N, C-alpha and C. Protein backbone atom coordinates (compact mmCIF):
# COMPACT_ATOMS: atom_id res chain seq x y z
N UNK A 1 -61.53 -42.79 -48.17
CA UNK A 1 -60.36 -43.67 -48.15
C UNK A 1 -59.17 -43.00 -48.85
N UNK A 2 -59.32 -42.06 -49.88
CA UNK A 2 -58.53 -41.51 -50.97
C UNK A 2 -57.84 -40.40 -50.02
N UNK A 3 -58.29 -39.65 -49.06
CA UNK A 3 -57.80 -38.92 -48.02
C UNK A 3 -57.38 -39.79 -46.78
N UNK A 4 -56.87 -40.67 -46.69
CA UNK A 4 -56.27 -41.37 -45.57
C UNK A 4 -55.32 -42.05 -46.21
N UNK A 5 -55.23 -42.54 -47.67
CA UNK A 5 -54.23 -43.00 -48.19
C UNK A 5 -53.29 -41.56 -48.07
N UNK A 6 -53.63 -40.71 -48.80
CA UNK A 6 -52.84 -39.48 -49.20
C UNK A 6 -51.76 -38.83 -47.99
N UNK A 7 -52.83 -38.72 -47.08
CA UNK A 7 -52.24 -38.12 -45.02
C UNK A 7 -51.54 -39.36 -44.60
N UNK A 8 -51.65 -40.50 -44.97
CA UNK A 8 -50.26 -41.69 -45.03
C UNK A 8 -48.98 -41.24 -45.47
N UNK A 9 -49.32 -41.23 -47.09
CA UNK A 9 -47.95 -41.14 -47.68
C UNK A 9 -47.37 -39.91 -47.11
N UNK A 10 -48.24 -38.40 -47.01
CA UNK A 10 -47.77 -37.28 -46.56
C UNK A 10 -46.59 -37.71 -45.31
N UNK A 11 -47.56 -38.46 -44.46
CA UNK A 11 -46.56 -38.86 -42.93
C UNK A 11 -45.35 -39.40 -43.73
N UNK A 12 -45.42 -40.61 -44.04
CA UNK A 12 -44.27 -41.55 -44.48
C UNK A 12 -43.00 -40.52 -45.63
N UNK A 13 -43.64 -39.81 -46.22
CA UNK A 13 -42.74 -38.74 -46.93
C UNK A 13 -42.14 -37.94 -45.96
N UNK A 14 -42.63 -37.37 -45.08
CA UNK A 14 -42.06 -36.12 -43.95
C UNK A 14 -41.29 -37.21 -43.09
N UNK A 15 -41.74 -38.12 -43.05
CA UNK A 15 -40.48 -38.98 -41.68
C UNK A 15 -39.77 -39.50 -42.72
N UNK A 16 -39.65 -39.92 -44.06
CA UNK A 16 -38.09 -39.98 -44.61
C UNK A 16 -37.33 -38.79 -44.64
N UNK A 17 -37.94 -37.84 -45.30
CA UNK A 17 -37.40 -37.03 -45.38
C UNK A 17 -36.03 -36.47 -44.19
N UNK A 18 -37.03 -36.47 -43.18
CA UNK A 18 -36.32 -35.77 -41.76
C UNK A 18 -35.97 -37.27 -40.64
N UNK A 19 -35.76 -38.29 -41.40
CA UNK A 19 -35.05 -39.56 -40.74
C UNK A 19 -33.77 -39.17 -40.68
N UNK A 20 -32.73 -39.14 -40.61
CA UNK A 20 -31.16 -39.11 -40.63
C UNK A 20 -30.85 -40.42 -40.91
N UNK A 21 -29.86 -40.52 -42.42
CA UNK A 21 -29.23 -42.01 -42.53
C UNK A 21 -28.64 -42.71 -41.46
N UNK A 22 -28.56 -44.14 -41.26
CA UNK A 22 -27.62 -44.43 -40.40
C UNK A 22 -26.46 -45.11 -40.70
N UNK A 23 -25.75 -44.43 -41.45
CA UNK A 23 -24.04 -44.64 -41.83
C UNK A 23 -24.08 -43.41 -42.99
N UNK A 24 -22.75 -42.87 -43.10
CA UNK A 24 -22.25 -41.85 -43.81
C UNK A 24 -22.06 -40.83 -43.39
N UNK A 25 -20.90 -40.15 -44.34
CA UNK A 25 -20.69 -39.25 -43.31
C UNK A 25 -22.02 -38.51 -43.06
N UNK A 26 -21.65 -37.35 -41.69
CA UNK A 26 -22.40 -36.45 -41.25
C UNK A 26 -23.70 -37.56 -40.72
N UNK A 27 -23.56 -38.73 -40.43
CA UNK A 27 -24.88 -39.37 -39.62
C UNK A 27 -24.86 -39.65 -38.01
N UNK A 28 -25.84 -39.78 -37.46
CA UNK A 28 -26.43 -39.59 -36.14
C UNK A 28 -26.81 -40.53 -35.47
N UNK A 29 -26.24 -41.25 -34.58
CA UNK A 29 -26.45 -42.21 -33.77
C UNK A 29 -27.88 -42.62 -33.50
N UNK A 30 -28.57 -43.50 -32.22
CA UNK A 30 -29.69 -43.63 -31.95
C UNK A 30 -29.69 -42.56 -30.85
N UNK A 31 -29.24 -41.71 -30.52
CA UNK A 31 -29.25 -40.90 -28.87
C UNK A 31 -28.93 -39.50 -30.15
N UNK A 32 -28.89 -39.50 -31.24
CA UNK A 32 -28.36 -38.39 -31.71
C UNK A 32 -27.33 -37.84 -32.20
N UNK A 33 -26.14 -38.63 -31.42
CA UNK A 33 -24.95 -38.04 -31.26
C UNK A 33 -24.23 -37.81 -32.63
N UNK A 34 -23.12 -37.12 -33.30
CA UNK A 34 -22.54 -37.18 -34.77
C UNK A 34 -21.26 -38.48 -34.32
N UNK A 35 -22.20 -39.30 -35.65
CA UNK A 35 -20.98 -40.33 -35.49
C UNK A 35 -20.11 -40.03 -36.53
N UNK A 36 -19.85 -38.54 -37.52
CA UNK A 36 -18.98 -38.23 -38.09
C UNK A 36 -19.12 -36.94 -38.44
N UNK A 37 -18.16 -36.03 -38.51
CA UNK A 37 -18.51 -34.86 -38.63
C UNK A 37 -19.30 -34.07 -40.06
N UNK A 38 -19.84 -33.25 -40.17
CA UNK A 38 -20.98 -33.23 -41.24
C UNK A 38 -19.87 -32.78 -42.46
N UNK A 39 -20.15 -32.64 -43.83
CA UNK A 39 -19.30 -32.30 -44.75
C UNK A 39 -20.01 -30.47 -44.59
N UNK A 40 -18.99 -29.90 -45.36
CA UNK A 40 -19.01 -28.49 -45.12
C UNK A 40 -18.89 -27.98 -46.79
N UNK A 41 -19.66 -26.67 -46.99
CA UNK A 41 -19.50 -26.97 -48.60
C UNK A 41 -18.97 -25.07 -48.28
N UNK A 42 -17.94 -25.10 -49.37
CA UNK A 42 -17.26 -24.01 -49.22
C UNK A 42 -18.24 -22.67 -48.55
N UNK A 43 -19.31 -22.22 -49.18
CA UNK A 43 -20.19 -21.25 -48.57
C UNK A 43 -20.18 -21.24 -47.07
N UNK A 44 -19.75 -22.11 -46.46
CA UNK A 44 -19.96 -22.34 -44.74
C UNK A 44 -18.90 -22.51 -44.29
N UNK A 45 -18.94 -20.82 -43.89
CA UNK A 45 -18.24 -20.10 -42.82
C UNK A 45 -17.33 -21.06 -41.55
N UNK A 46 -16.47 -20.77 -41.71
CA UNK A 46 -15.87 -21.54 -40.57
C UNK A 46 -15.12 -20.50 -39.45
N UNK A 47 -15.12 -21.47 -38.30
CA UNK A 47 -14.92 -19.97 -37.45
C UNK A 47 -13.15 -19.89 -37.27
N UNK A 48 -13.48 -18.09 -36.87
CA UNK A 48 -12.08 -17.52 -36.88
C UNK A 48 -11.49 -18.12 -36.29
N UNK A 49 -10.10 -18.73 -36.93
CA UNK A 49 -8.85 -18.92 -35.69
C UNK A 49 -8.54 -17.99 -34.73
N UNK A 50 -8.28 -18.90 -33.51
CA UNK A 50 -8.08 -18.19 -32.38
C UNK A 50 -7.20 -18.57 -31.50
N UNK A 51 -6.41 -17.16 -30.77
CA UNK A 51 -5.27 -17.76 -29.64
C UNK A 51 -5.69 -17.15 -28.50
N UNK A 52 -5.41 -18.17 -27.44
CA UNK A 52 -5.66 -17.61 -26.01
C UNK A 52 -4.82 -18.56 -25.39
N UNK A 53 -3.84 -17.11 -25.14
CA UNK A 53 -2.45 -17.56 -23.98
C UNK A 53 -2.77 -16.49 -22.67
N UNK A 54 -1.59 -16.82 -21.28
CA UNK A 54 -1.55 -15.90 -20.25
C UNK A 54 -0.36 -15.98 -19.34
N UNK A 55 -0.45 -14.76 -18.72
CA UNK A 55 0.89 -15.02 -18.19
C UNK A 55 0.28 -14.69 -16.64
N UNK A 56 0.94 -14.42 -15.09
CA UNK A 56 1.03 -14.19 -13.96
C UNK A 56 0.01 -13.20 -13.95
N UNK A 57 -0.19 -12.39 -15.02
CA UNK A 57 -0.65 -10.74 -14.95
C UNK A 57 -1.27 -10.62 -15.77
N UNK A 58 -1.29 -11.07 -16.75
CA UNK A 58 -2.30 -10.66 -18.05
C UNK A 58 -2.81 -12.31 -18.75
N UNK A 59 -3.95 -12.02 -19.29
CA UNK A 59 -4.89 -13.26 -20.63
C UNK A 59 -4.82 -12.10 -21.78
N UNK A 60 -4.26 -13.24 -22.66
CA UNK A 60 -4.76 -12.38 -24.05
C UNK A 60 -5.49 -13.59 -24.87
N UNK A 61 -6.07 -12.79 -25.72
CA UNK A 61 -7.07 -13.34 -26.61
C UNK A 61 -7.00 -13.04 -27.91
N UNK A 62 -6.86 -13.64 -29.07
CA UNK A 62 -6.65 -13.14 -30.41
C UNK A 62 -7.77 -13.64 -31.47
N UNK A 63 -7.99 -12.89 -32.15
CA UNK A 63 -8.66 -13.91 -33.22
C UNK A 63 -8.26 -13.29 -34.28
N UNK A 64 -8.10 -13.95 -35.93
CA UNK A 64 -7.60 -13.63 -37.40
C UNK A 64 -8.81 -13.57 -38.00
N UNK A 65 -9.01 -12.51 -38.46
CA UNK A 65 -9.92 -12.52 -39.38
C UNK A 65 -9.98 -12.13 -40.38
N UNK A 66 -10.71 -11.88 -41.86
CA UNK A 66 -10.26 -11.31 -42.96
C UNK A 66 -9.56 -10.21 -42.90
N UNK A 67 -9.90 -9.10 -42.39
CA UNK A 67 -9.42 -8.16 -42.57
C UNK A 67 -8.52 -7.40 -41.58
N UNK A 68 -7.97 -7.90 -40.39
CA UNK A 68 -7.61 -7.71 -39.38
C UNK A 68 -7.74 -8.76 -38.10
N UNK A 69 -6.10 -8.41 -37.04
CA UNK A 69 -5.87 -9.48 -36.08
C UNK A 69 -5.87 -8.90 -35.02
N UNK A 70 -7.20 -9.57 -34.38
CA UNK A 70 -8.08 -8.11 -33.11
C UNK A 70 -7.39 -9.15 -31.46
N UNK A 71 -6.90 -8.44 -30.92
CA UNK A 71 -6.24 -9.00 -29.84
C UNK A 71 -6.90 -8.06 -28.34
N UNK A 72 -7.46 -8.82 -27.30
CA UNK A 72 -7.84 -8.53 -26.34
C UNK A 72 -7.05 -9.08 -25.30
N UNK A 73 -6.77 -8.19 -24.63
CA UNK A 73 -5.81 -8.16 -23.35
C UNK A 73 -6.65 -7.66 -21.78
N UNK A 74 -6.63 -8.49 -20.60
CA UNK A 74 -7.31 -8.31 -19.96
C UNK A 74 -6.47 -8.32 -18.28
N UNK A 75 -6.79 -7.74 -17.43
CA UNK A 75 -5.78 -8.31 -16.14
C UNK A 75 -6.20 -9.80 -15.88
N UNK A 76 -5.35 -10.74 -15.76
CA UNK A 76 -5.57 -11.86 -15.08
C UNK A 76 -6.41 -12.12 -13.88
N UNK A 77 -6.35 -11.62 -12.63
CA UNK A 77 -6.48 -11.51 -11.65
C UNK A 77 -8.04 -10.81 -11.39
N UNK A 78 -8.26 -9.96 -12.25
CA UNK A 78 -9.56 -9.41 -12.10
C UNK A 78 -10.54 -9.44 -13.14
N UNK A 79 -9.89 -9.52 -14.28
CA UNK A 79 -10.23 -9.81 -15.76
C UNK A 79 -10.45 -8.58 -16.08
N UNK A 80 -10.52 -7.32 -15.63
CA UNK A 80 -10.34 -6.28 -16.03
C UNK A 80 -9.65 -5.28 -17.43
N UNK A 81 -10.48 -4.85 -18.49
CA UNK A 81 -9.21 -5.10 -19.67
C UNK A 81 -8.26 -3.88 -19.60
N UNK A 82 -7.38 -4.24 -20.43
CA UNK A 82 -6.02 -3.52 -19.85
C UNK A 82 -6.69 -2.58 -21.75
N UNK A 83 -6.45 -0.83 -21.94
CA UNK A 83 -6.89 -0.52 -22.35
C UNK A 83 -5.63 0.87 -23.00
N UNK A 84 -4.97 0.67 -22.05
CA UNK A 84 -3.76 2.01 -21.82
C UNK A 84 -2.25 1.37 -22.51
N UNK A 85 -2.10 0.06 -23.14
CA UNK A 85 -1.18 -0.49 -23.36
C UNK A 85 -0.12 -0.40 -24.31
N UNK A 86 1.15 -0.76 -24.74
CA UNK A 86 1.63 -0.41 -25.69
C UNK A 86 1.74 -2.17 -26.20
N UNK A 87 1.06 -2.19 -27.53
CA UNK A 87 1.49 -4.03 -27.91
C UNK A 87 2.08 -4.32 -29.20
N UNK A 88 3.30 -4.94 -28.45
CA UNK A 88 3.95 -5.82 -29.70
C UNK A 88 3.54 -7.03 -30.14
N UNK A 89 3.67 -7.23 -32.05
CA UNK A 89 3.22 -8.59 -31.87
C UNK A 89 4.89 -8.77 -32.94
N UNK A 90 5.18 -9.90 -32.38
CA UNK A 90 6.19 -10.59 -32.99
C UNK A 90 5.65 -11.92 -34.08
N UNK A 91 6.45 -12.27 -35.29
CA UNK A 91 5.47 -12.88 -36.26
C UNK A 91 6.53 -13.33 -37.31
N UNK A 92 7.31 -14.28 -37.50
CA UNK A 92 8.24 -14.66 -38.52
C UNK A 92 9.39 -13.68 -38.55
N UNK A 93 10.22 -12.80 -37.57
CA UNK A 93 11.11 -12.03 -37.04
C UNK A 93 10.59 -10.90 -37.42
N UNK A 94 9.41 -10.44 -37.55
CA UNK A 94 8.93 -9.29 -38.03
C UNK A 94 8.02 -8.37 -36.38
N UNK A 95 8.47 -7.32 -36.19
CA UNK A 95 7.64 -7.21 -35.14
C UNK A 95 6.73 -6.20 -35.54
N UNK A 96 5.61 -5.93 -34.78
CA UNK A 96 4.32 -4.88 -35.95
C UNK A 96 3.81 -3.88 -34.12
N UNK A 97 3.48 -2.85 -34.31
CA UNK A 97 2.26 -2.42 -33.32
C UNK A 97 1.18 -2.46 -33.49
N UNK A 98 0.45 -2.89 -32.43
CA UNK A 98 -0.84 -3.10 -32.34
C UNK A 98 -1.37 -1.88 -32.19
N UNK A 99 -2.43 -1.23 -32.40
CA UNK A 99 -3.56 -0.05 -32.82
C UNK A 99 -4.34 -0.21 -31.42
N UNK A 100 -4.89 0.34 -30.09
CA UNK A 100 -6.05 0.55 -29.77
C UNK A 100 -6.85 0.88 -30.33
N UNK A 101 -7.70 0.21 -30.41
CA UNK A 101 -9.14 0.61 -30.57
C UNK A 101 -10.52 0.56 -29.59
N UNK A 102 -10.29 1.66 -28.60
CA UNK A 102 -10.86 2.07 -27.51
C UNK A 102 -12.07 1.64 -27.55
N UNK A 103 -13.00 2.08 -28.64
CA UNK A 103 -14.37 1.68 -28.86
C UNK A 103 -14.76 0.50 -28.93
N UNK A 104 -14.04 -0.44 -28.68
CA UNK A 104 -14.06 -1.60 -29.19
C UNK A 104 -13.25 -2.47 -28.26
N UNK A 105 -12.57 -2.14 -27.70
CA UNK A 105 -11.83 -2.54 -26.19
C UNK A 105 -10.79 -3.72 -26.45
N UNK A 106 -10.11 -3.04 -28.11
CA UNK A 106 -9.10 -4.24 -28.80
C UNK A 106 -8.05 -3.61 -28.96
N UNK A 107 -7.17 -4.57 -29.52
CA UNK A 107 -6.14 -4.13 -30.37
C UNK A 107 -6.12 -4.79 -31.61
N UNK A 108 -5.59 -3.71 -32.59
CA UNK A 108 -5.69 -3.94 -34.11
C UNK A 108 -4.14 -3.89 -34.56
N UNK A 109 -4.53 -5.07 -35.77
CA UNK A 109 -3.00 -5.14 -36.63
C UNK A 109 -4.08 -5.40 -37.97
N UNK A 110 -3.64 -3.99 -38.91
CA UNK A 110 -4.52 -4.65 -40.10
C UNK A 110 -3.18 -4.47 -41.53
N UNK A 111 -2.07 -4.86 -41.12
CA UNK A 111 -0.90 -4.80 -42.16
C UNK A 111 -1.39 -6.14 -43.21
N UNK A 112 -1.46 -6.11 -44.41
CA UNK A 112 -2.08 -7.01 -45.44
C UNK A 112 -0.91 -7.95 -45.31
N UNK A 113 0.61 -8.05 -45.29
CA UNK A 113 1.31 -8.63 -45.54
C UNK A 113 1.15 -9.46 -44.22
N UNK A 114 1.30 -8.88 -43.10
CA UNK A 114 1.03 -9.56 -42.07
C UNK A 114 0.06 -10.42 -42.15
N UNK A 115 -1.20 -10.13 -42.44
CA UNK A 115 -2.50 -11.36 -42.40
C UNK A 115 -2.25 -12.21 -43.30
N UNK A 116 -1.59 -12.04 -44.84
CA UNK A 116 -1.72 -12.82 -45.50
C UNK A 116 -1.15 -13.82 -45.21
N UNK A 117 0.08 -14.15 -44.46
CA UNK A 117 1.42 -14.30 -43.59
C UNK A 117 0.21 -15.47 -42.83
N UNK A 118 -0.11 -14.94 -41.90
CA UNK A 118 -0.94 -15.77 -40.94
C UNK A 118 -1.89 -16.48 -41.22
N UNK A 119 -2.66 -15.99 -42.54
CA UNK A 119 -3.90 -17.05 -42.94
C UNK A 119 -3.47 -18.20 -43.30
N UNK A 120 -2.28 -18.79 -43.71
CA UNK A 120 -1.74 -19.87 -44.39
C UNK A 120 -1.80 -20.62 -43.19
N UNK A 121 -2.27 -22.03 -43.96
CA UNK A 121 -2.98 -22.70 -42.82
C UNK A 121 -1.46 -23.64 -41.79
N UNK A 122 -1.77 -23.77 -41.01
CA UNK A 122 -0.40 -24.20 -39.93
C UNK A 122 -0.69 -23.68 -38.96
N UNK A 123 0.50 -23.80 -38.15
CA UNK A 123 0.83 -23.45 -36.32
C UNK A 123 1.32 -21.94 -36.30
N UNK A 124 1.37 -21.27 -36.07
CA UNK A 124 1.85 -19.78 -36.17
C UNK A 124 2.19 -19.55 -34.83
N UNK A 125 3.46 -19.77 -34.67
CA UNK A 125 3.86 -19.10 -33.10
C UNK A 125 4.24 -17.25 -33.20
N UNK A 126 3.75 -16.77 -31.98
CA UNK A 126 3.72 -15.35 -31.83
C UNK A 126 4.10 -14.98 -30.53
N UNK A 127 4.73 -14.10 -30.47
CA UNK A 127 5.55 -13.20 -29.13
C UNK A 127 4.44 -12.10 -29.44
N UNK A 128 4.10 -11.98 -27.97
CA UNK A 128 3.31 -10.55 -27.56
C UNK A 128 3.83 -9.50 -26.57
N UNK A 129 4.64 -8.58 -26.86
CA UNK A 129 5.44 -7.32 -25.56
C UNK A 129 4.33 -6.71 -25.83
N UNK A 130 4.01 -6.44 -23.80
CA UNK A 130 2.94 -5.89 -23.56
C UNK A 130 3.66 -4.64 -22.45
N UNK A 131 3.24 -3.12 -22.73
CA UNK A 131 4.16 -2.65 -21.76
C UNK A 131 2.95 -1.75 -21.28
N UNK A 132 2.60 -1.62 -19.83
CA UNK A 132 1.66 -0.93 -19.31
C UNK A 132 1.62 0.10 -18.14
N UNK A 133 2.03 0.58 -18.52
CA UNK A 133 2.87 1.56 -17.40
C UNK A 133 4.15 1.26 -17.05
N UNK A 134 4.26 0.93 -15.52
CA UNK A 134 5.44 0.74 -15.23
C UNK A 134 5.81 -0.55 -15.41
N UNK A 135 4.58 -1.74 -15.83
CA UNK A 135 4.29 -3.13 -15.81
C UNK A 135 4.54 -3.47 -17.24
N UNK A 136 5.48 -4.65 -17.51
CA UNK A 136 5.28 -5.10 -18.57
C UNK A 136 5.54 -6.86 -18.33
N UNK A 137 5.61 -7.10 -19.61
CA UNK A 137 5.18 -8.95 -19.88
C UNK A 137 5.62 -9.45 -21.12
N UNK A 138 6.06 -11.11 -21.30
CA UNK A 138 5.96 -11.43 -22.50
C UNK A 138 4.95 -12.37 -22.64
N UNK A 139 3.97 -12.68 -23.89
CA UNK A 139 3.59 -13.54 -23.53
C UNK A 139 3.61 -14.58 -25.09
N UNK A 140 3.46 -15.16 -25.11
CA UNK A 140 3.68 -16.36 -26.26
C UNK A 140 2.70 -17.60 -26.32
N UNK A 141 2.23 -17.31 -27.83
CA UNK A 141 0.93 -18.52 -28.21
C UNK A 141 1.07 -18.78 -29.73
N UNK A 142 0.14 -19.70 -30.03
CA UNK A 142 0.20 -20.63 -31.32
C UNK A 142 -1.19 -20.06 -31.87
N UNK A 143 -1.40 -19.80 -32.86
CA UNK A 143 -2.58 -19.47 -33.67
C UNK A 143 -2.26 -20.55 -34.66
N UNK A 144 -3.14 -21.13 -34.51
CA UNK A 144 -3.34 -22.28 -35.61
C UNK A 144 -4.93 -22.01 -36.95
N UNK A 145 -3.92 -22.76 -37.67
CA UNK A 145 -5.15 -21.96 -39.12
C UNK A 145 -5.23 -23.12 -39.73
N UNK A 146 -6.72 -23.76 -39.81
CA UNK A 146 -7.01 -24.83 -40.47
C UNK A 146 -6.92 -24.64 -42.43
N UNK A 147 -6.62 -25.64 -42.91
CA UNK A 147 -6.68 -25.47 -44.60
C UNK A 147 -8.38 -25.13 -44.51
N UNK A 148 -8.67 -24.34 -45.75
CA UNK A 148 -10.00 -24.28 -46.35
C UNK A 148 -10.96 -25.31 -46.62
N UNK A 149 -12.04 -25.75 -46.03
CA UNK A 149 -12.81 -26.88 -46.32
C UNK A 149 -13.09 -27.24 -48.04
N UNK A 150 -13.04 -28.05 -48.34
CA UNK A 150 -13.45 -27.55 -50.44
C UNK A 150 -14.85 -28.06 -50.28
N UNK A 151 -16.19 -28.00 -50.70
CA UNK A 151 -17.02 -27.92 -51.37
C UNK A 151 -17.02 -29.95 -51.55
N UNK A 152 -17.84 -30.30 -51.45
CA UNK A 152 -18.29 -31.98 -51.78
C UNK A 152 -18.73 -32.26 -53.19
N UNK A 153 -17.88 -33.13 -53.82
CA UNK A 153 -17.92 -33.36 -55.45
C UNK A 153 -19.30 -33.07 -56.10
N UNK A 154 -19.84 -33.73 -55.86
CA UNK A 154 -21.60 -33.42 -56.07
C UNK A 154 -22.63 -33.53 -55.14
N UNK A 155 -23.20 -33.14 -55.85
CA UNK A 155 -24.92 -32.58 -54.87
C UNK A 155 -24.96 -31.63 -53.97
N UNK A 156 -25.71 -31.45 -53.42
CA UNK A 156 -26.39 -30.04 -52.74
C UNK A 156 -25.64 -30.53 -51.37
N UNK A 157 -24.98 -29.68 -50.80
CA UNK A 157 -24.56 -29.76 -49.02
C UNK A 157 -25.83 -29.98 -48.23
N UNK A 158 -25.86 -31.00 -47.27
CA UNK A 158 -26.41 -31.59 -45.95
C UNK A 158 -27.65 -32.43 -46.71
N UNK A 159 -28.00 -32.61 -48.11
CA UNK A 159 -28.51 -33.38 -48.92
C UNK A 159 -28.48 -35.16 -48.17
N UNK A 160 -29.48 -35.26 -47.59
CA UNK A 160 -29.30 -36.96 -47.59
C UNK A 160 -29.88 -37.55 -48.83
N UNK A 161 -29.08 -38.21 -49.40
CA UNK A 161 -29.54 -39.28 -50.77
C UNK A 161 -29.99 -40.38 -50.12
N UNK A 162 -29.96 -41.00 -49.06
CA UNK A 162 -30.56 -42.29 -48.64
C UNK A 162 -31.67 -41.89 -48.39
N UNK A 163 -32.25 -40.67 -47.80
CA UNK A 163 -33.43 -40.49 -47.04
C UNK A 163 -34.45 -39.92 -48.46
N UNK A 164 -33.75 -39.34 -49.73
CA UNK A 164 -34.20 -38.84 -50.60
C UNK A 164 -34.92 -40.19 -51.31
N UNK A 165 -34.34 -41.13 -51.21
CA UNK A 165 -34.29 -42.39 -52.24
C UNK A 165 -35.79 -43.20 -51.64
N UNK A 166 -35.51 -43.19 -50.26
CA UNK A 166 -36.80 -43.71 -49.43
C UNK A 166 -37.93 -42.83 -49.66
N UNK A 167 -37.87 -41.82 -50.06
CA UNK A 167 -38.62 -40.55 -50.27
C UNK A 167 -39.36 -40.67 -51.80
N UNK A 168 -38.63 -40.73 -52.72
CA UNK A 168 -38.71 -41.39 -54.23
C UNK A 168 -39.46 -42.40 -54.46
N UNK A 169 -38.88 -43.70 -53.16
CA UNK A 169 -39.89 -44.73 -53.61
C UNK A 169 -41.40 -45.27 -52.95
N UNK A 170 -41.34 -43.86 -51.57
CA UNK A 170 -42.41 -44.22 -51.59
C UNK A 170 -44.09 -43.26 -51.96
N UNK A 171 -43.03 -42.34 -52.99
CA UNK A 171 -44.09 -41.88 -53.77
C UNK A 171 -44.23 -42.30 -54.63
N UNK A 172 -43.50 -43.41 -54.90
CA UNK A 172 -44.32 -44.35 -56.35
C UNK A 172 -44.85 -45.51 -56.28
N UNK A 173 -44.55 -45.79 -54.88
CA UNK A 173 -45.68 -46.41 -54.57
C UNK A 173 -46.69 -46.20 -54.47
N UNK A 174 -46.86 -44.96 -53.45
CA UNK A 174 -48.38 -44.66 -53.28
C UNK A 174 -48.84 -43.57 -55.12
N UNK A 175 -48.44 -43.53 -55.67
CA UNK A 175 -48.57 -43.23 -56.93
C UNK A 175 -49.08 -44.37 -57.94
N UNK A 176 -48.68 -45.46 -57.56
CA UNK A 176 -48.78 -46.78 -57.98
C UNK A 176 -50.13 -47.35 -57.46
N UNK A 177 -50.42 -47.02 -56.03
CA UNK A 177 -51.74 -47.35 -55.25
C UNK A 177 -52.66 -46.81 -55.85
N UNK A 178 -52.75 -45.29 -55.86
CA UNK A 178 -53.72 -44.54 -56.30
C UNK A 178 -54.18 -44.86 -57.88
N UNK A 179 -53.29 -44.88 -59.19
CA UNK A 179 -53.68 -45.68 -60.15
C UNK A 179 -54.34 -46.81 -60.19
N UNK A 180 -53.70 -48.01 -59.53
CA UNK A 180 -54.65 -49.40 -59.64
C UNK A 180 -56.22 -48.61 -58.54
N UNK A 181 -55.77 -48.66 -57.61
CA UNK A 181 -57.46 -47.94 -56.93
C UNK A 181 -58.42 -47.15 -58.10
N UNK A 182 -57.93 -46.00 -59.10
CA UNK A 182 -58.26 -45.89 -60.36
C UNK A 182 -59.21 -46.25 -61.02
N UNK A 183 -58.14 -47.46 -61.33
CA UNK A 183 -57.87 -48.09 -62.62
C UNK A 183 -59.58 -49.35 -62.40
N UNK A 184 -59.76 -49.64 -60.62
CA UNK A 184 -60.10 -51.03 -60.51
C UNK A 184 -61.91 -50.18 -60.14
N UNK A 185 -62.16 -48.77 -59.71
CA UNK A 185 -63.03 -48.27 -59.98
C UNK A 185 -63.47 -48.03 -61.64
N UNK A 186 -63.32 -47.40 -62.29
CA UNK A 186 -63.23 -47.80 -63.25
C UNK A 186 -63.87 -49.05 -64.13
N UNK A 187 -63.02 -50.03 -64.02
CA UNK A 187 -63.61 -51.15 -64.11
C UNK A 187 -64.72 -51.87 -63.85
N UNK A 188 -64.68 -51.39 -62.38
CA UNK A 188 -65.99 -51.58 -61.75
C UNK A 188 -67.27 -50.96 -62.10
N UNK A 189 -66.80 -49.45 -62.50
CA UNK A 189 -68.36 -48.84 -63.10
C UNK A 189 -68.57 -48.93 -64.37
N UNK A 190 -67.47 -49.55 -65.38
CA UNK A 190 -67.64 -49.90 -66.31
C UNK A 190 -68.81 -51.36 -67.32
């Protein structure tokens, strides 16, 4: 009996545990769904801002990242990437050249003043002169940069305290069982 109480509570501990509250943030509908988005605790990575504009002739693609603003340029029409290019990026009246980087089938801007410029969180409008032979283009997009998530006042990130609490009490219950069961043997062989 002492092993069927125990493989109880075990169950009833593992399904609080891995229940999902139902209200607060970061909780989960009956189908699953997030009925709010989860809290984020500074350690977790958030993804690179990114722009993707196009024109008649060309898609470009950007993303900011710590250390550099890697821009992929491709033909429209075939998606083919354009590799031979000369690129401007325009940026608070400042204009910069972009770097091929062949191996890598990008273009690079790694000017510190420039990124630091762009990480600040907001709308960042940008002019791109693209000149490719005899072909050239303008093209123009918004890189938007979210503020930094901060870290949740206390406790451990993705921590449910409701499911912890159900968890708490019903090991003192069955903590509570197992004593009187004990307590009433015991007695009995006494």
């Amino acid at each position: 009996m002492r092993c069927k109480l125990g493989i109880g509570l075990a169950l009833a501990l593992n399904a609080a545990l891995h229940t999902p509250a139902l209200a607060g943030p970061g909780a989960h509908g009956p189908n699953g769904e997030h009925l709010d988005p989860p809290a984020h605790s500074a350690s977790t990575s958030q993804a690179a801002p990114r722009l993707e504009t196009f024109s008649e002739a060309y898609e470009l693609t950007a993303r900011l990242q710590h250390d550099a603003f890697s821009i992929w340029i491709d033909r429209y029409d075939s998606n083919a990437p354009v590799l031979q290019a000369k690129l401007e990026v325009e940026f608070n009246g400042r204009k910069l050249q972009a770097a091929l980087q062949a191996a890598h089938g990008d273009y690079l801007i790694k000017d510190a003043q420039f990124l630091q410029a762009l990480a600040k969180p907001g709308k960042h409008a940008l002019l791109f002169t693209l000149e490719n032979g005899e072909d050239s283009d303008l093209l123009e997009g918004v890189l938007e940069v979210n503020a930094p998530q901060s870290a949740p006042a206390s406790g451990a990130p993705g921590l449910n305290w409701r499911s912890a609490g159900v968890a708490a009490a019903l090991l003192s219950a069955g903590g509570a069982m197992l004593a009187a069961r004990a307590w009433r043997r015991r007695r009995a062989g006494a």
